[in-house]
Amino acid sequence: MSFRGHDEGETSTKRGNFIELLQWYADRDDEVKKVVLQSAPQNNMMIAPNIQKEIVNACAKEIIKAIVEDLNGDYFGILVDESKDVSRKEQMALVLRYVNKEEKLIERFLSIVHVKKITSSSLQKAIYDLLLEHSLSPSQIRGQGYDGASNMQAEINGLKTLILKDNPSIYCIHYFAHQLQLTLVAVAKKYCDVDQFFYIVAKVLNIVGSSFKRRNMLREDQAKKLEELQVLGEIHTGSGLNQELGLQRLELNSRFDAVNSNLLLGMASLSPDNSFANYDKDRIMKLATLYPHEFSGSKLEDLSYELDNYILFVKEDNDFSNLKGLGDLSETLVEIDLYKTWRLIFLLVKLSLILYVATATVERAFSLMKYIKNDLRSKIGDGFLNDCLVCYIEDEVFESVPNDAIIDRFQNMTTRWVQL
């Protein structure tokens, strides 16, 4: 919601949301009414535009402080994207992905910043500046995620390459769903029958999808045919039925980067799904070698020993029988106090969780930005835009921040006439 109104004078009937909500609150609480607006001590009403921005800034900074404390100095991944806002200014959004103090996988919006250039070197500097501003060290980054833009993904001077030069363990898995889609398209085009099939499907979708009448005709015809086949006993209804199986399995490994393949296969081998059905010690060990800072030669030997004991235990323990994904595994290891017993395995699980396979969080940040900076608020400043976005996106963290912490930060921003 916009803060200011066109006319905030006392005689105005629409003074803006900030003042109107303050008045609404005062009318319902006598204690508040004694100290706000015209009753403010020493005429210290604190409703000026700068005051409004300082209040939001205090809220945003306390939210970021809570996020950094939740990170607790541990490893984290970064997710970065850039997009133009309504005033055609290039904005870069930064999201953190980490395992928090309760060992839960978390993604948090950290900041959005205006970047004058979108070259890979400019974006790298902006990222590092943001991290240092919030007392976060780039040396703790263990994963990076971007879209497919050339300035992000280029192998020679792309952003991911520049960051990898600083630390070879900051792996980047290009938005995996998109990568898989591109791979399947490339493979399908090599098989004439498959290529022709998708060509026909696309044409049918265009013809049928452009008309509601044609859609209904197709649905009715399909429903009629299914009823006839059911009466004849040729088909049965049910989940997973009526699907043609037996397509030849295509060899896709050559389409993926070798490092990414090892990362993904190692992560899959760690997964507790179906009682650790995909467990593969060799792949897990290969995954560990991709993190030389964390797994030296001696630690790799310790990891090998841990894995032998670990897999025997978890396959027999009921606490691990119905887990879904690495997130559940991480939380369970902490809940039953085994994360110290298998500390190297636990570290590998955390590093795997940090890796991005999707960019949905940062895309949502840009979607929400359009609500705050729109055609009617196109002149909103970059700082105020960022503070509003932090409060809006991380509302869950905002609710956990004590009011006193916000008041204290606001009080100490500058010399105030009164002590709040």
Short mmCIF file of C-alpha atoms in Angstrom, two decimals:
data_model
loop_
_atom_site.label_atom_id
_atom_site.label_comp_id
_atom_site.label_asym_id
_atom_site.label_seq_id
_atom_site.Cartn_x
_atom_site.Cartn_y
_atom_site.Cartn_z
CA MET A 1 0.00 0.00 0.00
CA SER A 2 1.20 3.49 -0.74
CA PHE A 3 2.08 5.55 2.34
CA ARG A 4 1.50 9.15 1.32
CA GLY A 5 -1.59 10.89 0.03
CA HIS A 6 -1.93 13.69 -2.47
CA ASP A 7 -2.89 16.11 0.30
CA GLU A 8 -1.82 15.30 3.87
CA GLY A 9 -3.10 18.56 5.36
CA GLU A 10 -5.37 18.49 8.40
CA THR A 11 -8.41 19.56 6.33
CA SER A 12 -7.90 16.83 3.73
CA THR A 13 -10.42 13.97 3.65
CA LYS A 14 -7.81 11.56 2.28
CA ARG A 15 -4.50 12.17 4.00
CA GLY A 16 -2.80 8.96 2.86
CA ASN A 17 -2.68 5.48 4.33
CA PHE A 18 0.05 6.19 6.90
CA ILE A 19 -1.75 9.09 8.59
CA GLU A 20 -5.23 7.62 8.11
CA LEU A 21 -4.22 4.33 9.77
CA LEU A 22 -2.53 6.23 12.58
CA GLN A 23 -5.71 8.22 13.13
CA TRP A 24 -7.80 5.03 12.96
CA TYR A 25 -5.63 3.47 15.66
CA ALA A 26 -5.76 6.57 17.85
CA ASP A 27 -9.57 6.65 17.66
CA ARG A 28 -9.66 3.13 19.08
CA ASP A 29 -7.02 3.44 21.80
CA ASP A 30 -7.05 6.33 24.24
CA GLU A 31 -3.46 5.75 25.35
CA VAL A 32 -2.27 6.10 21.76
CA LYS A 33 -4.50 9.10 21.13
CA LYS A 34 -2.74 11.02 23.91
CA VAL A 35 0.63 10.97 22.18
CA VAL A 36 0.06 11.04 18.39
CA LEU A 37 -0.83 13.65 15.75
CA GLN A 38 -2.05 16.88 17.36
CA SER A 39 -1.46 15.45 20.86
CA ALA A 40 2.15 14.54 20.16
CA PRO A 41 4.63 15.86 22.76
CA GLN A 42 6.38 19.07 21.72
CA ASN A 43 4.54 18.92 18.43
CA ASN A 44 6.67 15.86 17.59
CA MET A 45 4.08 14.14 15.39
CA MET A 46 6.60 12.02 13.42
CA ILE A 47 4.51 11.84 10.26
CA ALA A 48 6.88 13.56 7.83
CA PRO A 49 7.80 11.59 4.67
CA ASN A 50 11.36 11.09 5.90
CA ILE A 51 10.08 9.73 9.21
CA GLN A 52 7.84 7.28 7.37
CA LYS A 53 10.81 6.02 5.37
CA GLU A 54 12.98 5.74 8.47
CA ILE A 55 10.35 3.60 10.18
CA VAL A 56 10.24 1.21 7.23
CA ASN A 57 14.03 1.18 7.05
CA ALA A 58 14.23 0.27 10.75
CA CYS A 59 11.79 -2.59 10.16
CA ALA A 60 13.73 -3.87 7.14
CA LYS A 61 17.07 -3.76 8.93
CA GLU A 62 15.72 -5.71 11.89
CA ILE A 63 14.31 -8.32 9.50
CA ILE A 64 17.68 -8.71 7.78
CA LYS A 65 19.39 -8.90 11.17
CA ALA A 66 17.04 -11.75 12.15
CA ILE A 67 17.81 -13.57 8.88
CA VAL A 68 21.58 -13.23 9.35
CA GLU A 69 21.29 -14.48 12.93
CA ASP A 70 19.23 -17.44 11.70
CA LEU A 71 21.98 -18.23 9.18
CA ASN A 72 24.37 -18.38 12.16
CA GLY A 73 27.59 -17.91 10.18
CA ASP A 74 27.08 -21.15 8.23
CA TYR A 75 27.41 -21.88 4.50
CA PHE A 76 24.77 -20.50 2.16
CA GLY A 77 23.85 -20.34 -1.51
CA ILE A 78 22.95 -17.24 -3.50
CA LEU A 79 20.20 -16.86 -6.06
CA VAL A 80 20.48 -13.79 -8.27
CA ASP A 81 18.37 -12.33 -11.05
CA GLU A 82 17.91 -8.92 -12.61
CA SER A 83 14.94 -7.24 -14.24
CA LYS A 84 13.72 -3.78 -15.20
CA ASP A 85 11.15 -2.07 -13.00
CA VAL A 86 8.30 0.12 -14.16
CA SER A 87 10.62 3.13 -14.54
CA ARG A 88 12.98 1.06 -16.72
CA LYS A 89 15.67 0.91 -14.05
CA GLU A 90 17.66 -2.32 -13.85
CA GLN A 91 17.18 -3.99 -10.46
CA MET A 92 19.12 -6.97 -9.09
CA ALA A 93 17.51 -9.23 -6.48
CA LEU A 94 19.51 -11.44 -4.11
CA VAL A 95 18.09 -14.44 -2.25
CA LEU A 96 19.90 -16.59 0.33
CA ARG A 97 19.44 -20.35 0.62
CA TYR A 98 20.72 -22.00 3.79
CA VAL A 99 20.09 -24.55 6.51
CA ASN A 100 19.18 -22.65 9.66
CA LYS A 101 19.93 -23.30 13.33
CA GLU A 102 17.02 -25.78 13.51
CA GLU A 103 18.53 -27.52 10.43
CA LYS A 104 15.60 -26.57 8.21
CA LEU A 105 16.12 -25.54 4.61
CA ILE A 106 15.34 -21.83 4.25
CA GLU A 107 15.22 -19.35 1.36
CA ARG A 108 15.17 -15.67 2.33
CA PHE A 109 15.03 -12.51 0.27
CA LEU A 110 17.99 -10.36 1.28
CA SER A 111 17.85 -7.26 -0.89
CA ILE A 112 17.15 -5.62 -4.20
CA VAL A 113 19.56 -3.03 -5.57
CA HIS A 114 19.65 -0.79 -8.61
CA VAL A 115 22.55 -1.70 -10.91
CA LYS A 116 23.65 0.75 -13.57
CA LYS A 117 25.37 -1.98 -15.58
CA ILE A 118 24.39 -5.62 -15.99
CA THR A 119 27.80 -6.90 -16.98
CA SER A 120 28.96 -9.95 -15.06
CA SER A 121 31.73 -8.00 -13.27
CA SER A 122 29.28 -5.27 -12.20
CA LEU A 123 26.82 -7.84 -10.86
CA GLN A 124 29.59 -9.65 -9.00
CA LYS A 125 30.65 -6.43 -7.29
CA ALA A 126 27.05 -5.61 -6.40
CA ILE A 127 26.58 -9.08 -4.88
CA TYR A 128 29.74 -8.92 -2.80
CA ASP A 129 28.93 -5.37 -1.65
CA LEU A 130 25.47 -6.49 -0.49
CA LEU A 131 26.87 -9.47 1.38
CA LEU A 132 29.53 -7.39 3.12
CA GLU A 133 26.95 -4.74 3.98
CA HIS A 134 25.13 -7.40 5.98
CA SER A 135 28.30 -8.91 7.50
CA LEU A 136 28.18 -11.98 5.27
CA SER A 137 31.41 -13.35 3.85
CA PRO A 138 31.57 -14.41 0.18
CA SER A 139 33.90 -17.21 1.34
CA GLN A 140 30.86 -18.91 2.92
CA ILE A 141 29.01 -19.22 -0.40
CA ARG A 142 28.60 -22.84 -1.50
CA GLY A 143 26.03 -22.58 -4.27
CA GLN A 144 24.80 -20.13 -6.90
CA GLY A 145 21.72 -20.06 -9.09
CA TYR A 146 20.77 -17.89 -12.07
CA ASP A 147 18.59 -17.90 -15.15
CA GLY A 148 19.99 -18.71 -18.58
CA ALA A 149 21.10 -15.19 -19.57
CA SER A 150 24.55 -15.01 -21.15
CA ASN A 151 25.88 -12.53 -18.59
CA MET A 152 24.99 -15.08 -15.90
CA GLN A 153 25.85 -18.44 -17.44
CA ALA A 154 28.61 -17.73 -20.00
CA GLU A 155 31.51 -20.15 -19.57
CA ILE A 156 34.25 -17.56 -20.13
CA ASN A 157 33.23 -14.32 -18.43
CA GLY A 158 29.78 -15.10 -17.06
CA LEU A 159 28.85 -14.25 -13.47
CA LYS A 160 28.95 -17.89 -12.38
CA THR A 161 32.45 -18.27 -13.85
CA LEU A 162 33.78 -15.16 -12.07
CA ILE A 163 32.47 -16.37 -8.74
CA LEU A 164 33.81 -19.87 -9.35
CA LYS A 165 37.28 -18.36 -9.83
CA ASP A 166 37.09 -17.03 -6.29
CA ASN A 167 36.04 -20.43 -4.93
CA PRO A 168 35.78 -23.57 -7.11
CA SER A 169 33.24 -25.11 -4.67
CA ILE A 170 30.56 -22.49 -5.40
CA TYR A 171 28.70 -24.71 -7.84
CA CYS A 172 25.96 -23.52 -10.13
CA ILE A 173 23.17 -25.79 -11.32
CA HIS A 174 21.31 -23.89 -14.01
CA TYR A 175 17.60 -23.97 -13.16
CA PHE A 176 17.30 -27.74 -13.49
CA ALA A 177 13.73 -27.98 -14.80
CA HIS A 178 14.61 -25.56 -17.61
CA GLN A 179 17.88 -27.38 -18.30
CA LEU A 180 16.05 -30.70 -18.55
CA GLN A 181 13.48 -29.18 -20.89
CA LEU A 182 16.19 -27.87 -23.22
CA THR A 183 17.93 -31.24 -23.15
CA LEU A 184 14.80 -33.19 -24.02
CA VAL A 185 14.01 -30.80 -26.87
CA ALA A 186 17.53 -31.18 -28.26
CA VAL A 187 17.38 -34.99 -28.06
CA ALA A 188 13.85 -35.19 -29.51
CA LYS A 189 14.90 -33.21 -32.58
CA LYS A 190 17.38 -35.94 -33.45
CA TYR A 191 14.56 -38.50 -33.82
CA CYS A 192 12.31 -37.70 -36.78
CA ASP A 193 9.24 -39.52 -35.41
CA VAL A 194 9.46 -37.76 -32.04
CA ASP A 195 10.07 -34.39 -33.68
CA GLN A 196 7.07 -34.92 -35.96
CA PHE A 197 4.92 -36.00 -33.02
CA PHE A 198 5.58 -32.80 -31.05
CA TYR A 199 5.08 -30.74 -34.22
CA ILE A 200 1.59 -32.23 -34.68
CA VAL A 201 0.77 -31.81 -30.97
CA ALA A 202 1.74 -28.12 -31.13
CA LYS A 203 -0.52 -27.60 -34.17
CA VAL A 204 -3.44 -29.37 -32.49
CA LEU A 205 -3.02 -27.28 -29.35
CA ASN A 206 -3.00 -24.07 -31.37
CA ILE A 207 -6.15 -25.01 -33.27
CA VAL A 208 -8.10 -26.40 -30.32
CA GLY A 209 -6.80 -23.94 -27.73
CA SER A 210 -7.90 -20.89 -29.70
CA SER A 211 -11.59 -21.80 -29.44
CA PHE A 212 -13.69 -22.67 -26.37
CA LYS A 213 -16.15 -24.40 -28.68
CA ARG A 214 -13.44 -26.69 -30.08
CA ARG A 215 -12.18 -27.46 -26.57
CA ASN A 216 -15.64 -28.54 -25.44
CA MET A 217 -16.13 -30.62 -28.58
CA LEU A 218 -12.83 -32.42 -27.95
CA ARG A 219 -13.65 -33.06 -24.27
CA GLU A 220 -17.11 -34.38 -25.10
CA ASP A 221 -15.77 -36.64 -27.81
CA GLN A 222 -13.03 -37.98 -25.53
CA ALA A 223 -15.47 -38.62 -22.67
CA LYS A 224 -17.82 -40.48 -25.03
CA LYS A 225 -15.03 -42.73 -26.31
CA LEU A 226 -13.87 -43.52 -22.76
CA GLU A 227 -17.41 -44.49 -21.74
CA GLU A 228 -17.71 -46.84 -24.73
CA LEU A 229 -14.39 -48.50 -23.96
CA GLN A 230 -15.35 -48.93 -20.29
CA VAL A 231 -18.65 -50.58 -21.24
CA LEU A 232 -16.78 -52.97 -23.52
CA GLY A 233 -14.36 -53.71 -20.70
CA GLU A 234 -11.38 -52.70 -22.78
CA ILE A 235 -10.13 -50.13 -20.26
CA HIS A 236 -10.42 -49.51 -16.53
CA THR A 237 -10.23 -46.22 -14.71
CA GLY A 238 -7.72 -45.51 -11.97
CA SER A 239 -4.61 -43.61 -11.08
CA GLY A 240 -1.78 -44.27 -13.50
CA LEU A 241 -3.93 -46.29 -15.90
CA ASN A 242 -4.55 -45.67 -19.61
CA GLN A 243 -1.01 -44.49 -20.17
CA GLU A 244 1.18 -46.00 -22.87
CA LEU A 245 4.47 -47.29 -21.50
CA GLY A 246 7.58 -48.85 -22.94
CA LEU A 247 9.22 -45.87 -24.64
CA GLN A 248 12.89 -46.39 -25.24
CA ARG A 249 15.03 -44.80 -22.51
CA LEU A 250 17.13 -42.05 -24.10
CA GLU A 251 20.77 -41.58 -23.08
CA LEU A 252 20.84 -38.01 -21.60
CA ASN A 253 24.08 -38.03 -19.61
CA SER A 254 26.10 -36.56 -22.46
CA ARG A 255 23.81 -33.54 -22.48
CA PHE A 256 24.72 -32.44 -18.93
CA ASP A 257 27.91 -30.94 -17.55
CA ALA A 258 30.04 -33.63 -15.86
CA VAL A 259 30.25 -31.71 -12.58
CA ASN A 260 26.51 -31.06 -12.52
CA SER A 261 25.87 -34.74 -13.20
CA ASN A 262 28.10 -35.77 -10.30
CA LEU A 263 26.39 -33.25 -8.05
CA LEU A 264 22.91 -34.42 -8.96
CA LEU A 265 23.78 -38.13 -8.79
CA GLY A 266 25.50 -37.65 -5.44
CA MET A 267 22.51 -35.78 -4.05
CA ALA A 268 20.18 -38.53 -5.29
CA SER A 269 22.39 -41.17 -3.63
CA LEU A 270 22.11 -39.35 -0.29
CA SER A 271 18.32 -39.12 -0.52
CA PRO A 272 16.37 -41.15 2.08
CA ASP A 273 13.44 -41.76 -0.32
CA ASN A 274 12.08 -45.32 -0.35
CA SER A 275 14.31 -46.34 2.56
CA PHE A 276 17.52 -45.13 0.88
CA ALA A 277 16.85 -47.14 -2.28
CA ASN A 278 19.19 -44.90 -4.31
CA TYR A 279 22.11 -45.13 -1.88
CA ASP A 280 25.42 -45.39 -3.72
CA LYS A 281 28.60 -44.95 -1.69
CA ASP A 282 30.84 -44.35 -4.70
CA ARG A 283 28.66 -41.50 -5.96
CA ILE A 284 28.50 -39.96 -2.49
CA MET A 285 32.29 -40.11 -2.20
CA LYS A 286 32.61 -38.49 -5.63
CA LEU A 287 30.25 -35.75 -4.44
CA ALA A 288 32.49 -35.11 -1.42
CA THR A 289 35.59 -34.70 -3.62
CA LEU A 290 33.89 -31.71 -5.24
CA TYR A 291 34.32 -29.85 -1.93
CA PRO A 292 38.10 -29.96 -1.31
CA HIS A 293 37.98 -27.24 1.37
CA GLU A 294 35.61 -29.30 3.49
CA PHE A 295 36.85 -32.80 2.62
CA SER A 296 40.61 -33.20 2.65
CA GLY A 297 42.26 -36.59 2.12
CA SER A 298 41.98 -37.64 5.75
CA LYS A 299 38.37 -36.50 6.00
CA LEU A 300 37.48 -38.50 2.90
CA GLU A 301 38.77 -41.60 4.71
CA ASP A 302 36.67 -40.69 7.74
CA LEU A 303 33.64 -40.13 5.50
CA SER A 304 34.06 -43.57 3.93
CA TYR A 305 34.09 -45.16 7.38
CA GLU A 306 31.05 -43.13 8.47
CA LEU A 307 29.07 -44.16 5.41
CA ASP A 308 29.58 -47.87 6.07
CA ASN A 309 28.14 -47.59 9.59
CA TYR A 310 25.54 -45.00 8.67
CA ILE A 311 23.75 -46.94 5.94
CA LEU A 312 23.45 -50.07 8.10
CA PHE A 313 21.90 -48.03 10.90
CA VAL A 314 19.42 -45.88 8.94
CA LYS A 315 18.02 -48.80 6.95
CA GLU A 316 17.04 -50.55 10.18
CA ASP A 317 15.92 -47.58 12.26
CA ASN A 318 12.22 -46.68 12.06
CA ASP A 319 12.97 -42.96 12.46
CA PHE A 320 14.40 -42.99 8.92
CA SER A 321 11.87 -45.28 7.24
CA ASN A 322 9.40 -42.71 5.87
CA LEU A 323 11.60 -39.71 5.12
CA LYS A 324 11.11 -37.69 1.94
CA GLY A 325 14.08 -35.75 0.65
CA LEU A 326 17.28 -34.37 2.12
CA GLY A 327 15.40 -31.76 4.14
CA ASP A 328 13.66 -34.45 6.20
CA LEU A 329 16.96 -36.29 6.61
CA SER A 330 18.71 -33.18 7.93
CA GLU A 331 15.97 -32.45 10.47
CA THR A 332 15.78 -36.07 11.65
CA LEU A 333 19.53 -36.31 12.22
CA VAL A 334 19.24 -33.30 14.52
CA GLU A 335 16.05 -34.43 16.26
CA ILE A 336 17.52 -37.77 17.34
CA ASP A 337 20.93 -36.18 18.01
CA LEU A 338 22.93 -38.14 15.43
CA TYR A 339 24.24 -35.20 13.44
CA LYS A 340 27.40 -35.17 15.56
CA THR A 341 27.91 -38.91 15.23
CA TRP A 342 27.90 -38.63 11.43
CA ARG A 343 29.11 -35.06 11.21
CA LEU A 344 30.73 -35.44 7.77
CA ILE A 345 27.62 -37.01 6.25
CA PHE A 346 25.55 -34.28 7.86
CA LEU A 347 27.84 -31.63 6.37
CA LEU A 348 27.46 -33.19 2.93
CA VAL A 349 23.67 -33.19 3.32
CA LYS A 350 23.75 -29.47 4.20
CA LEU A 351 25.98 -28.64 1.24
CA SER A 352 23.61 -30.54 -1.05
CA LEU A 353 20.59 -28.71 0.31
CA ILE A 354 22.21 -25.35 -0.40
CA LEU A 355 22.45 -26.05 -4.13
CA TYR A 356 19.71 -24.44 -6.20
CA VAL A 357 17.72 -26.41 -8.75
CA ALA A 358 15.04 -23.75 -9.32
CA THR A 359 14.81 -19.94 -9.41
CA ALA A 360 11.20 -19.50 -8.31
CA THR A 361 11.96 -17.48 -5.16
CA VAL A 362 13.78 -14.63 -6.90
CA GLU A 363 11.18 -14.60 -9.68
CA ARG A 364 8.49 -14.05 -7.04
CA ALA A 365 10.46 -11.08 -5.73
CA PHE A 366 10.14 -9.35 -9.10
CA SER A 367 6.44 -10.22 -9.29
CA LEU A 368 5.87 -8.60 -5.90
CA MET A 369 7.98 -5.58 -6.85
CA LYS A 370 5.27 -4.65 -9.35
CA TYR A 371 2.80 -4.18 -6.51
CA ILE A 372 5.07 -1.70 -4.74
CA LYS A 373 6.63 0.15 -7.66
CA ASN A 374 3.82 0.60 -10.16
CA ASP A 375 2.73 3.28 -12.61
CA LEU A 376 1.32 5.43 -9.79
CA ARG A 377 4.46 5.06 -7.67
CA SER A 378 7.09 5.06 -10.39
CA LYS A 379 9.27 7.63 -8.62
CA ILE A 380 9.75 5.62 -5.42
CA GLY A 381 13.40 5.69 -4.36
CA ASP A 382 15.63 2.62 -4.55
CA GLY A 383 16.22 2.49 -0.81
CA PHE A 384 12.54 2.81 0.07
CA LEU A 385 11.66 0.23 -2.58
CA ASN A 386 14.12 -2.25 -1.08
CA ASP A 387 12.88 -1.68 2.48
CA CYS A 388 9.24 -2.12 1.47
CA LEU A 389 10.07 -5.31 -0.44
CA VAL A 390 11.97 -6.82 2.49
CA CYS A 391 9.03 -6.17 4.82
CA TYR A 392 6.51 -7.41 2.25
CA ILE A 393 8.27 -10.59 1.13
CA GLU A 394 9.64 -11.65 4.52
CA ASP A 395 6.45 -10.95 6.46
CA GLU A 396 6.91 -14.20 8.41
CA VAL A 397 10.24 -12.97 9.78
CA PHE A 398 8.75 -9.49 10.28
CA GLU A 399 6.11 -10.90 12.64
CA SER A 400 8.83 -12.46 14.80
CA VAL A 401 10.78 -9.20 15.21
CA PRO A 402 10.06 -7.52 18.58
CA ASN A 403 8.56 -4.02 18.38
CA ASP A 404 11.09 -2.80 20.94
CA ALA A 405 13.95 -3.74 18.61
CA ILE A 406 12.43 -1.64 15.81
CA ILE A 407 11.80 1.28 18.19
CA ASP A 408 15.36 1.21 19.48
CA ARG A 409 16.82 1.14 15.96
CA PHE A 410 14.54 3.99 14.87
CA GLN A 411 15.45 6.01 17.97
CA ASN A 412 19.18 5.64 17.31
CA MET A 413 19.08 6.55 13.61
CA THR A 414 19.38 10.24 14.43
CA THR A 415 18.93 12.71 17.28
CA ARG A 416 15.24 12.69 18.27
CA TRP A 417 13.39 15.43 20.12
CA VAL A 418 11.92 12.91 22.51
CA GLN A 419 12.84 9.51 23.92
CA LEU A 420 10.43 6.93 22.57
#
